[in-house]
Amino acid sequence: MAEGDREPLAGAGTLREALRALLPPTKEELTLQLGERVERSVVRLLQEAVELFCGGRGGECLQASEAILDYSWEKLNTGPWRDVHRDWRRVYAFGCLLKAVCLCEEPGDAGAVAAALRVCDMGLLMGAAILGDILTKVAAVLQAHLPSGKRPAPGPAQEQPHEKKARHDRVWIPDVRSERTVPRLRCPSLQHFRKHFLVPGRPVILEGVADQWPCMKKWSLEYIQDVAGCRTVPVEVGSRYTDEEWSQTLMTVNEFISKYIRDEPRDVGYLAQHQLFDQIPELKRDISIPDYCCLGDGDEEEITINAWFGPQGTVSPLHQDPQQNFLVQVTGRKYIRLYSPQESEALYPHDTHLLHNTSQVDVENPDLEKFPKFAEAPFLSCILSPGEILFIPVKYWHYVRALDLSFSVSFWWS
Amino acid sequence: MAEERRGSWFGFGFCGFGQALGSGRGRQVHSPEPLQTPGEGEGADVCRVSASWSYTAFVTRGGRLELSGSAGCAAGGCRDAWASEALLVVLRAGPGRGSGTELQAWAPGSALSGEPLWAHTVGPEAEGEDAPGGEPQAGALPLLPGGRAYVSPRPPFYSPLAPELRARRLELGAEHALLLDEAGQVFSWGQGRHGQLGHGTLEAELEPRPLEALQGVPMAEVAAGGWHSVCVSETGDIYIWGWNESGQLALPSRSLAEVGKTAAGEASGLKEDGCDVRTAEGESGGLAPFIAIQPFPALLDLPPGTDAVKASCGSRHTAVVTRTGELYTWGWGKYGQLGHKDTSSLDRPRRVEYFVDRRLQSFLFSTDQSNQKVIWPGRKKNQYIFLKGKYTHFNLFLRIYLYFKNRTCIRLSSMADTDQIHAGEF
């Protein structure tokens, strides 16, 4: 069983070469243009780290990188995220780059490569693009160099994209026929969509638009693990984020699948609201941007694409978002309820600044004594199935529960 | 004060910039070592040390300012100094007698030559606040003499304080501020997302707001870490609140547990007290879970009979000196800043053994980010007052929405903490 443990020397050599090929050729180019925000001492430390790296002093470079990472991490945690200066995120990404490359300098074992990949992912999650988005490229190289022994063997259960075991608590599938449903349209024209849904802010399910995307056929658990298994992603643990026990943690996609999708999970884990397709460009090729997004004001680059991947039973409590949303269902079904922004009062949003876009009401189990107006609030509902796109207008309240193992992709646009 | 024996300074923690920690080169010092201040030998005359991440400022009783680390210089006529990465703030005697003192802000690398970034004359009436005997009270920055204003490394650099606050001490965290007034009441303001304000919510406060939970308990000291807050009562109790991601609140930390380091049983002299805090039973029974954020002051238990007299915080660690001259540290330890000869983080107080054999009494110390300096002046008479307070904890569930730069909504940052409310009376 030594194969999976030690990276053979030849392999390590090619890894080093491949990484070096990605880095700028000269020491002078391995640098960041930083503004005044970043203190001189940090700039000095960055330069020192580069010197150490180029001088072959990997161990010391690693130490310097750690200090850079720790210091910039504190900056990333100071103030609201939107106010964190981009330069600090770039510094953080740079620290991740140096650390990841240093970890792979020595012909070490596969553990070092996995650790380096994790560092890259941290840089992608929290940092900002540097040196021509180098971290994405480094991550791809590292991923390719992980020996296959690193991937977990398929579990004793069979490989099926849909939930195979019956869960001990049966899933409650709402009878949507008794509720007002979201209208459905097959491939409407841009004009029609804009006139009847975008402008007046009305939800609609678009059929026939996404059903031929490659992801619809390709995305099985196996495929996801193959393409992204060793990558680190943020996972929400807890049945819903309004719960006391809710928390967020980082783990690889493999760990997420084995812990929260296979193996009789104890808790609900949800890979939610994560820009997976920026992190793993290979997956981005399996999806497209709905044409209707061009009706918005923003550029295509400004569209935020999020992945939502989780087992049966994940819940997003009733909330609203400040942008238009196309929710594309790839695998599994989701029960979704929609309330118009005009009903906001009946939805009792939290009054704190941080949560004013979240309702206090548990939609499928409302406390009507505490929230009496909720009972009368009109809503639309649907069960969104693979291949369908739900248009959620800006500020439209929505509640989502997964009825099966589910993978959705959302597009936030303006 | 002349008969007080001068003390020695010790330092430990991160010194990647050569910030004059005895062992010279090397990135980390894990156990206390005598500080060698530049040009002053043993540094016996140093009365104030202000540590920033990459450099340290020393002020001697003679008014000499020395910097070491990423910034180096020496200058005279300084009464007080306050070091941060962006700014070095010094309080200097004015050019002539009676002309008041001047507050100057310099770029750390400027070596105090040329013109300061800005300067502000502190009126002579502020000098009346000095200790009897006329010796200026070093160590009040970032609070200005007179307590009418304070400096901060971010704009606005100079902020006035309402006179009715009667500020005695002021401490700045990464995104919050703590103030202690003459009556021993603690105020806080700034960002609250990590619970560092102590008002029981995560909301920000624009103006100083008194901590209602601590009303009626006069505090003697306050200290602010990056995202946590500590205060010490006149009777030697420690109250602590804010972020606990590295165990800096001495409460169980999930990240430490994942590394297998929570509830370090070998912490000296803590066995009696530790248990009831960690395994407090509540309505649902069972062990108290991990605490990421404590938005409400919690009473910290040191070994029975130990009274705290001073507290100081680095960005993610905490240090407390007791009346009997012991030093306890806990929190983030990756750079050896806890002084326990290793790089472990701790989520419960642990005594720094280095100082146990030295029968010394400690008083002032200065911590910042990941390093720490301790001073041991002469001995002071012991005083023993014992008071027991009740332990209060706050039950809160929360989630945060943080907005990205282009208004997209994203949920980040967990704080799921449950803990039982033990109604307490102080």
JSON list of N, CA, C and O in Angstrom, two decimals, chain A residues 253-290:
[
{"chain": "A", "resi": 253, "resn": "VAL", "atom": "N", "xyz": [-14.53, 18.19, -1.38]},
{"chain": "A", "resi": 253, "resn": "VAL", "atom": "CA", "xyz": [-15.79, 17.71, -1.93]},
{"chain": "A", "resi": 253, "resn": "VAL", "atom": "C", "xyz": [-15.96, 16.22, -1.62]},
{"chain": "A", "resi": 253, "resn": "VAL", "atom": "O", "xyz": [-17.06, 15.74, -1.32]},
{"chain": "A", "resi": 254, "resn": "ASN", "atom": "N", "xyz": [-14.84, 15.50, -1.64]},
{"chain": "A", "resi": 254, "resn": "ASN", "atom": "CA", "xyz": [-14.92, 14.07, -1.30]},
{"chain": "A", "resi": 254, "resn": "ASN", "atom": "C", "xyz": [-15.42, 13.87, 0.13]},
{"chain": "A", "resi": 254, "resn": "ASN", "atom": "O", "xyz": [-16.28, 13.04, 0.39]},
{"chain": "A", "resi": 255, "resn": "GLU", "atom": "N", "xyz": [-14.85, 14.67, 1.01]},
{"chain": "A", "resi": 255, "resn": "GLU", "atom": "CA", "xyz": [-15.27, 14.55, 2.41]},
{"chain": "A", "resi": 255, "resn": "GLU", "atom": "C", "xyz": [-16.74, 14.91, 2.55]},
{"chain": "A", "resi": 255, "resn": "GLU", "atom": "O", "xyz": [-17.49, 14.28, 3.29]},
{"chain": "A", "resi": 256, "resn": "PHE", "atom": "N", "xyz": [-17.14, 15.93, 1.83]},
{"chain": "A", "resi": 256, "resn": "PHE", "atom": "CA", "xyz": [-18.53, 16.36, 1.91]},
{"chain": "A", "resi": 256, "resn": "PHE", "atom": "C", "xyz": [-19.46, 15.25, 1.44]},
{"chain": "A", "resi": 256, "resn": "PHE", "atom": "O", "xyz": [-20.47, 14.94, 2.08]},
{"chain": "A", "resi": 257, "resn": "ILE", "atom": "N", "xyz": [-19.10, 14.64, 0.33]},
{"chain": "A", "resi": 257, "resn": "ILE", "atom": "CA", "xyz": [-19.98, 13.61, -0.21]},
{"chain": "A", "resi": 257, "resn": "ILE", "atom": "C", "xyz": [-20.02, 12.40, 0.72]},
{"chain": "A", "resi": 257, "resn": "ILE", "atom": "O", "xyz": [-21.07, 11.83, 0.99]},
{"chain": "A", "resi": 258, "resn": "SER", "atom": "N", "xyz": [-18.85, 12.02, 1.22]},
{"chain": "A", "resi": 258, "resn": "SER", "atom": "CA", "xyz": [-18.88, 10.82, 2.05]},
{"chain": "A", "resi": 258, "resn": "SER", "atom": "C", "xyz": [-19.54, 11.09, 3.39]},
{"chain": "A", "resi": 258, "resn": "SER", "atom": "O", "xyz": [-20.20, 10.22, 3.94]},
{"chain": "A", "resi": 259, "resn": "LYS", "atom": "N", "xyz": [-19.40, 12.31, 3.91]},
{"chain": "A", "resi": 259, "resn": "LYS", "atom": "CA", "xyz": [-19.95, 12.56, 5.23]},
{"chain": "A", "resi": 259, "resn": "LYS", "atom": "C", "xyz": [-21.42, 12.95, 5.21]},
{"chain": "A", "resi": 259, "resn": "LYS", "atom": "O", "xyz": [-22.17, 12.60, 6.12]},
{"chain": "A", "resi": 260, "resn": "TYR", "atom": "N", "xyz": [-21.81, 13.69, 4.19]},
{"chain": "A", "resi": 260, "resn": "TYR", "atom": "CA", "xyz": [-23.15, 14.25, 4.23]},
{"chain": "A", "resi": 260, "resn": "TYR", "atom": "C", "xyz": [-24.08, 13.75, 3.14]},
{"chain": "A", "resi": 260, "resn": "TYR", "atom": "O", "xyz": [-25.25, 14.10, 3.13]},
{"chain": "A", "resi": 261, "resn": "ILE", "atom": "N", "xyz": [-23.56, 12.91, 2.25]},
{"chain": "A", "resi": 261, "resn": "ILE", "atom": "CA", "xyz": [-24.45, 12.40, 1.22]},
{"chain": "A", "resi": 261, "resn": "ILE", "atom": "C", "xyz": [-24.53, 10.88, 1.27]},
{"chain": "A", "resi": 261, "resn": "ILE", "atom": "O", "xyz": [-25.60, 10.30, 1.29]},
{"chain": "A", "resi": 262, "resn": "ARG", "atom": "N", "xyz": [-23.37, 10.26, 1.36]},
{"chain": "A", "resi": 262, "resn": "ARG", "atom": "CA", "xyz": [-23.42, 8.80, 1.54]},
{"chain": "A", "resi": 262, "resn": "ARG", "atom": "C", "xyz": [-23.52, 8.51, 3.01]},
{"chain": "A", "resi": 262, "resn": "ARG", "atom": "O", "xyz": [-23.89, 9.36, 3.78]},
{"chain": "A", "resi": 263, "resn": "ASP", "atom": "N", "xyz": [-23.18, 7.31, 3.40]},
{"chain": "A", "resi": 263, "resn": "ASP", "atom": "CA", "xyz": [-22.90, 6.97, 4.79]},
{"chain": "A", "resi": 263, "resn": "ASP", "atom": "C", "xyz": [-23.88, 7.47, 5.83]},
{"chain": "A", "resi": 263, "resn": "ASP", "atom": "O", "xyz": [-23.46, 7.90, 6.90]},
{"chain": "A", "resi": 264, "resn": "GLU", "atom": "N", "xyz": [-25.16, 7.43, 5.58]},
{"chain": "A", "resi": 264, "resn": "GLU", "atom": "CA", "xyz": [-26.13, 7.73, 6.64]},
{"chain": "A", "resi": 264, "resn": "GLU", "atom": "C", "xyz": [-25.78, 8.99, 7.43]},
{"chain": "A", "resi": 264, "resn": "GLU", "atom": "O", "xyz": [-25.42, 8.92, 8.60]},
{"chain": "A", "resi": 265, "resn": "PRO", "atom": "N", "xyz": [-25.84, 10.14, 6.82]},
{"chain": "A", "resi": 265, "resn": "PRO", "atom": "CA", "xyz": [-25.38, 11.34, 7.53]},
{"chain": "A", "resi": 265, "resn": "PRO", "atom": "C", "xyz": [-26.20, 11.63, 8.78]},
{"chain": "A", "resi": 265, "resn": "PRO", "atom": "O", "xyz": [-27.41, 11.46, 8.80]},
{"chain": "A", "resi": 266, "resn": "ARG", "atom": "N", "xyz": [-25.49, 12.08, 9.81]},
{"chain": "A", "resi": 266, "resn": "ARG", "atom": "CA", "xyz": [-26.16, 12.43, 11.05]},
{"chain": "A", "resi": 266, "resn": "ARG", "atom": "C", "xyz": [-26.74, 13.82, 10.96]},
{"chain": "A", "resi": 266, "resn": "ARG", "atom": "O", "xyz": [-27.83, 14.10, 11.43]},
{"chain": "A", "resi": 267, "resn": "ASP", "atom": "N", "xyz": [-25.96, 14.73, 10.38]},
{"chain": "A", "resi": 267, "resn": "ASP", "atom": "CA", "xyz": [-26.42, 16.11, 10.26]},
{"chain": "A", "resi": 267, "resn": "ASP", "atom": "C", "xyz": [-26.67, 16.42, 8.79]},
{"chain": "A", "resi": 267, "resn": "ASP", "atom": "O", "xyz": [-26.23, 15.68, 7.91]},
{"chain": "A", "resi": 268, "resn": "VAL", "atom": "N", "xyz": [-27.31, 17.53, 8.58]},
{"chain": "A", "resi": 268, "resn": "VAL", "atom": "CA", "xyz": [-27.50, 17.99, 7.21]},
{"chain": "A", "resi": 268, "resn": "VAL", "atom": "C", "xyz": [-26.31, 18.87, 6.84]},
{"chain": "A", "resi": 268, "resn": "VAL", "atom": "O", "xyz": [-25.98, 19.80, 7.56]},
{"chain": "A", "resi": 269, "resn": "GLY", "atom": "N", "xyz": [-25.67, 18.53, 5.74]},
{"chain": "A", "resi": 269, "resn": "GLY", "atom": "CA", "xyz": [-24.58, 19.37, 5.23]},
{"chain": "A", "resi": 269, "resn": "GLY", "atom": "C", "xyz": [-24.97, 19.87, 3.87]},
{"chain": "A", "resi": 269, "resn": "GLY", "atom": "O", "xyz": [-25.57, 19.15, 3.08]},
{"chain": "A", "resi": 270, "resn": "TYR", "atom": "N", "xyz": [-24.62, 21.12, 3.60]},
{"chain": "A", "resi": 270, "resn": "TYR", "atom": "CA", "xyz": [-25.07, 21.72, 2.34]},
{"chain": "A", "resi": 270, "resn": "TYR", "atom": "C", "xyz": [-23.92, 22.52, 1.74]},
{"chain": "A", "resi": 270, "resn": "TYR", "atom": "O", "xyz": [-23.37, 23.42, 2.39]},
{"chain": "A", "resi": 271, "resn": "LEU", "atom": "N", "xyz": [-23.52, 22.17, 0.56]},
{"chain": "A", "resi": 271, "resn": "LEU", "atom": "CA", "xyz": [-22.53, 22.97, -0.17]},
{"chain": "A", "resi": 271, "resn": "LEU", "atom": "C", "xyz": [-23.34, 24.07, -0.84]},
{"chain": "A", "resi": 271, "resn": "LEU", "atom": "O", "xyz": [-23.81, 23.90, -1.96]},
{"chain": "A", "resi": 272, "resn": "ALA", "atom": "N", "xyz": [-23.49, 25.15, -0.15]},
{"chain": "A", "resi": 272, "resn": "ALA", "atom": "CA", "xyz": [-24.46, 26.15, -0.59]},
{"chain": "A", "resi": 272, "resn": "ALA", "atom": "C", "xyz": [-23.78, 27.46, -0.95]},
{"chain": "A", "resi": 272, "resn": "ALA", "atom": "O", "xyz": [-22.80, 27.85, -0.33]},
{"chain": "A", "resi": 273, "resn": "GLN", "atom": "N", "xyz": [-24.36, 28.12, -1.92]},
{"chain": "A", "resi": 273, "resn": "GLN", "atom": "CA", "xyz": [-23.95, 29.47, -2.28]},
{"chain": "A", "resi": 273, "resn": "GLN", "atom": "C", "xyz": [-22.44, 29.59, -2.41]},
{"chain": "A", "resi": 273, "resn": "GLN", "atom": "O", "xyz": [-21.80, 30.44, -1.78]},
{"chain": "A", "resi": 274, "resn": "HIS", "atom": "N", "xyz": [-21.90, 28.74, -3.24]},
{"chain": "A", "resi": 274, "resn": "HIS", "atom": "CA", "xyz": [-20.45, 28.77, -3.42]},
{"chain": "A", "resi": 274, "resn": "HIS", "atom": "C", "xyz": [-20.12, 28.91, -4.90]},
{"chain": "A", "resi": 274, "resn": "HIS", "atom": "O", "xyz": [-20.69, 28.22, -5.74]},
{"chain": "A", "resi": 275, "resn": "GLN", "atom": "N", "xyz": [-19.18, 29.80, -5.19]},
{"chain": "A", "resi": 275, "resn": "GLN", "atom": "CA", "xyz": [-18.83, 30.05, -6.59]},
{"chain": "A", "resi": 275, "resn": "GLN", "atom": "C", "xyz": [-17.85, 28.98, -7.07]},
{"chain": "A", "resi": 275, "resn": "GLN", "atom": "O", "xyz": [-16.68, 29.23, -7.37]},
{"chain": "A", "resi": 276, "resn": "LEU", "atom": "N", "xyz": [-18.39, 27.78, -7.15]},
{"chain": "A", "resi": 276, "resn": "LEU", "atom": "CA", "xyz": [-17.60, 26.61, -7.49]},
{"chain": "A", "resi": 276, "resn": "LEU", "atom": "C", "xyz": [-17.01, 26.71, -8.89]},
{"chain": "A", "resi": 276, "resn": "LEU", "atom": "O", "xyz": [-15.93, 26.18, -9.16]},
{"chain": "A", "resi": 277, "resn": "PHE", "atom": "N", "xyz": [-17.70, 27.42, -9.78]},
{"chain": "A", "resi": 277, "resn": "PHE", "atom": "CA", "xyz": [-17.29, 27.40, -11.18]},
{"chain": "A", "resi": 277, "resn": "PHE", "atom": "C", "xyz": [-16.15, 28.37, -11.44]},
{"chain": "A", "resi": 277, "resn": "PHE", "atom": "O", "xyz": [-15.47, 28.26, -12.45]},
{"chain": "A", "resi": 278, "resn": "ASP", "atom": "N", "xyz": [-15.94, 29.32, -10.51]},
{"chain": "A", "resi": 278, "resn": "ASP", "atom": "CA", "xyz": [-14.72, 30.14, -10.58]},
{"chain": "A", "resi": 278, "resn": "ASP", "atom": "C", "xyz": [-13.54, 29.33, -10.08]},
{"chain": "A", "resi": 278, "resn": "ASP", "atom": "O", "xyz": [-12.43, 29.46, -10.54]},
{"chain": "A", "resi": 279, "resn": "GLN", "atom": "N", "xyz": [-13.83, 28.48, -9.11]},
{"chain": "A", "resi": 279, "resn": "GLN", "atom": "CA", "xyz": [-12.76, 27.70, -8.51]},
{"chain": "A", "resi": 279, "resn": "GLN", "atom": "C", "xyz": [-12.32, 26.57, -9.44]},
{"chain": "A", "resi": 279, "resn": "GLN", "atom": "O", "xyz": [-11.15, 26.24, -9.53]},
{"chain": "A", "resi": 280, "resn": "ILE", "atom": "N", "xyz": [-13.29, 25.95, -10.12]},
{"chain": "A", "resi": 280, "resn": "ILE", "atom": "CA", "xyz": [-13.01, 24.80, -10.96]},
{"chain": "A", "resi": 280, "resn": "ILE", "atom": "C", "xyz": [-13.57, 25.06, -12.35]},
{"chain": "A", "resi": 280, "resn": "ILE", "atom": "O", "xyz": [-14.72, 24.71, -12.64]},
{"chain": "A", "resi": 281, "resn": "PRO", "atom": "N", "xyz": [-12.79, 25.70, -13.19]},
{"chain": "A", "resi": 281, "resn": "PRO", "atom": "CA", "xyz": [-13.29, 26.09, -14.52]},
{"chain": "A", "resi": 281, "resn": "PRO", "atom": "C", "xyz": [-13.79, 24.92, -15.35]},
{"chain": "A", "resi": 281, "resn": "PRO", "atom": "O", "xyz": [-14.65, 25.11, -16.22]},
{"chain": "A", "resi": 282, "resn": "GLU", "atom": "N", "xyz": [-13.29, 23.75, -15.08]},
{"chain": "A", "resi": 282, "resn": "GLU", "atom": "CA", "xyz": [-13.72, 22.60, -15.88]},
{"chain": "A", "resi": 282, "resn": "GLU", "atom": "C", "xyz": [-15.22, 22.37, -15.76]},
{"chain": "A", "resi": 282, "resn": "GLU", "atom": "O", "xyz": [-15.90, 22.00, -16.72]},
{"chain": "A", "resi": 283, "resn": "LEU", "atom": "N", "xyz": [-15.75, 22.63, -14.58]},
{"chain": "A", "resi": 283, "resn": "LEU", "atom": "CA", "xyz": [-17.19, 22.46, -14.40]},
{"chain": "A", "resi": 283, "resn": "LEU", "atom": "C", "xyz": [-17.97, 23.54, -15.12]},
{"chain": "A", "resi": 283, "resn": "LEU", "atom": "O", "xyz": [-19.12, 23.33, -15.52]},
{"chain": "A", "resi": 284, "resn": "LYS", "atom": "N", "xyz": [-17.34, 24.68, -15.28]},
{"chain": "A", "resi": 284, "resn": "LYS", "atom": "CA", "xyz": [-18.06, 25.78, -15.91]},
{"chain": "A", "resi": 284, "resn": "LYS", "atom": "C", "xyz": [-18.40, 25.45, -17.37]},
{"chain": "A", "resi": 284, "resn": "LYS", "atom": "O", "xyz": [-19.36, 25.97, -17.93]},
{"chain": "A", "resi": 285, "resn": "ARG", "atom": "N", "xyz": [-17.60, 24.56, -17.95]},
{"chain": "A", "resi": 285, "resn": "ARG", "atom": "CA", "xyz": [-17.87, 24.22, -19.35]},
{"chain": "A", "resi": 285, "resn": "ARG", "atom": "C", "xyz": [-19.14, 23.40, -19.50]},
{"chain": "A", "resi": 285, "resn": "ARG", "atom": "O", "xyz": [-19.66, 23.26, -20.60]},
{"chain": "A", "resi": 286, "resn": "ASP", "atom": "N", "xyz": [-19.60, 22.85, -18.41]},
{"chain": "A", "resi": 286, "resn": "ASP", "atom": "CA", "xyz": [-20.82, 22.03, -18.50]},
{"chain": "A", "resi": 286, "resn": "ASP", "atom": "C", "xyz": [-22.09, 22.86, -18.38]},
{"chain": "A", "resi": 286, "resn": "ASP", "atom": "O", "xyz": [-23.19, 22.31, -18.48]},
{"chain": "A", "resi": 287, "resn": "ILE", "atom": "N", "xyz": [-21.94, 24.15, -18.10]},
{"chain": "A", "resi": 287, "resn": "ILE", "atom": "CA", "xyz": [-23.13, 25.00, -17.98]},
{"chain": "A", "resi": 287, "resn": "ILE", "atom": "C", "xyz": [-23.01, 26.17, -18.95]},
{"chain": "A", "resi": 287, "resn": "ILE", "atom": "O", "xyz": [-21.96, 26.40, -19.51]},
{"chain": "A", "resi": 288, "resn": "SER", "atom": "N", "xyz": [-24.12, 26.86, -19.10]},
{"chain": "A", "resi": 288, "resn": "SER", "atom": "CA", "xyz": [-24.09, 28.08, -19.92]},
{"chain": "A", "resi": 288, "resn": "SER", "atom": "C", "xyz": [-24.76, 29.19, -19.15]},
{"chain": "A", "resi": 288, "resn": "SER", "atom": "O", "xyz": [-25.43, 28.94, -18.16]},
{"chain": "A", "resi": 289, "resn": "ILE", "atom": "N", "xyz": [-24.62, 30.39, -19.65]},
{"chain": "A", "resi": 289, "resn": "ILE", "atom": "CA", "xyz": [-25.33, 31.51, -19.04]},
{"chain": "A", "resi": 289, "resn": "ILE", "atom": "C", "xyz": [-26.62, 31.71, -19.84]},
{"chain": "A", "resi": 289, "resn": "ILE", "atom": "O", "xyz": [-26.57, 31.84, -21.06]},
{"chain": "A", "resi": 290, "resn": "PRO", "atom": "N", "xyz": [-27.75, 31.68, -19.14]},
{"chain": "A", "resi": 290, "resn": "PRO", "atom": "CA", "xyz": [-29.02, 31.84, -19.87]},
{"chain": "A", "resi": 290, "resn": "PRO", "atom": "C", "xyz": [-29.01, 33.13, -20.68]},
{"chain": "A", "resi": 290, "resn": "PRO", "atom": "O", "xyz": [-28.60, 34.18, -20.19]}
]
